[in-house]
C-alpha cells in the first residue's frame, strides 16, 4: 500500500510538474522585417504595430504566452533566407510575419511553406504569390501589390489626365505598381522609368518630367527613396504644376521627413489614420502614445496580423493543429482596424480602397486623410489564377 501511495504520489507530482510546463509553452512568432538602411522606418512601424497588439492582448495570442523574435532582413534576399531558416530550424517558430519588400517575400516563400509554417505578410503582396504560386500556408493582412496603384490609375482616368509619366524602382513591386496603375488608366504613358532600388537622387528623372510636361506623374517610391523624391519634386517647382499621384511614397512612414513638401500630394491606400471606426480611433491614439508618431498602414497591417493569429488560436483552443489553424485563419473572425475584411481564395484580403491626401493636422503632425472611396470590397486581379492551380 505504501509503495502504491508513493508511486501515485510520484505520478501526481510528475503530473503537477508537467502541467505548468505545458501551460507555459510559448507560441513563437518570427517578425522578419527591414530594420536597417533607408527604408528601416517601414519595418519599424510594422514591428511596433505587432508588438502593440500583443501588449493590448495582454501578452498572449489565442490565450497562449507569446515570444516574438524580431530579425532584420537588411533588404537583402540572401540574408533574409538565412535569417528565416534560423527562425524555422533553430527557433522553431509557429508563424513568420512580414516582410516589407516583395523581393524578400518571394525569396523566403519556399523555405517557409516547405516547412509547413504559416507565413503572414504584413505588407508585400507580389503578384505571383497571389496567383499561380499561391499556397495554403500563405496569407496577407495587407493587399496584393497592384491594388493601391490601381486606385491612382482609376483616379487619373476619371479625372481625364491624357498623358502620365510613370516612375518606380526596378524590382518586382515596382513592376507590379506600374502594372496596377495601367490596369485602369487608358491614356498615354509618356515615359515608364525604372530606377535602381534605393536610388536617392532623381534629378535626371525630374528634368525629363519638366521637359515632357505630362498631365500628372504616378510613382511608387517607398521609404527614403520617397522622402528624397518628394523634396526634390517640390524644390524643382513641379508640385504646383504637375499633380503628384503615388502609393507608398507619401504616407505616415515618409511624412515626418517630407513634412510641408508633401502637403496636398495624393496616395492610394486601404486605410488612413482618420478612418472613422471605434477600433481605429483607439489604435491610433494608443500607437501615438506609445511611439510618439502617427501610425501608417505598415503598423496597421501588423496590428491586424496579431489580431488574426489571436482569433485563429482562440478558435482552436490555443492548439497548433495546422488544418484547424488554417481553417480558422480563413474565417478571419476579428475586427480589422480598416473595417470590412475577409480573405479571398488566394489568402489575400477583399477590402475597400481609398484616394488619400497628405495633410498637416492642427497639432502640427502629418498624416494621410481619406478623400474618397475608389473601390468597394475589391478582389485582386490574380485570385482567379490561384483558383485555377488549386
Short mmCIF file of N, CA, C and O in Angstrom, two decimals, residues 10 61 63 158 162 204 297:
data_model
loop_
_atom_site.label_atom_id
_atom_site.label_comp_id
_atom_site.label_asym_id
_atom_site.label_seq_id
_atom_site.Cartn_x
_atom_site.Cartn_y
_atom_site.Cartn_z
N UNK A 10 4.16 10.07 -6.65
CA UNK A 10 5.19 10.44 -7.61
C UNK A 10 4.54 10.82 -8.95
O UNK A 10 4.87 11.82 -9.56
N UNK A 61 -1.44 35.46 -27.35
CA UNK A 61 -2.17 35.28 -28.60
C UNK A 61 -2.92 33.97 -28.50
O UNK A 61 -2.34 32.92 -28.26
N UNK A 63 -4.73 33.08 -26.12
CA UNK A 63 -4.64 32.60 -24.75
C UNK A 63 -3.29 32.03 -24.37
O UNK A 63 -3.09 31.60 -23.23
N UNK A 158 -10.41 58.81 -64.40
CA UNK A 158 -11.65 59.53 -64.11
C UNK A 158 -11.47 61.04 -64.19
O UNK A 158 -12.41 61.78 -64.52
N UNK A 162 -4.64 63.02 -69.75
CA UNK A 162 -4.37 62.41 -71.06
C UNK A 162 -2.97 61.79 -71.13
O UNK A 162 -2.77 60.80 -71.83
N UNK A 204 17.81 63.58 -62.84
CA UNK A 204 17.65 63.30 -64.27
C UNK A 204 16.19 62.99 -64.60
O UNK A 204 15.67 63.42 -65.65
N UNK A 297 0.04 52.45 -42.64
CA UNK A 297 -0.57 51.16 -42.97
C UNK A 297 0.33 50.00 -42.57
O UNK A 297 -0.16 48.91 -42.26
#
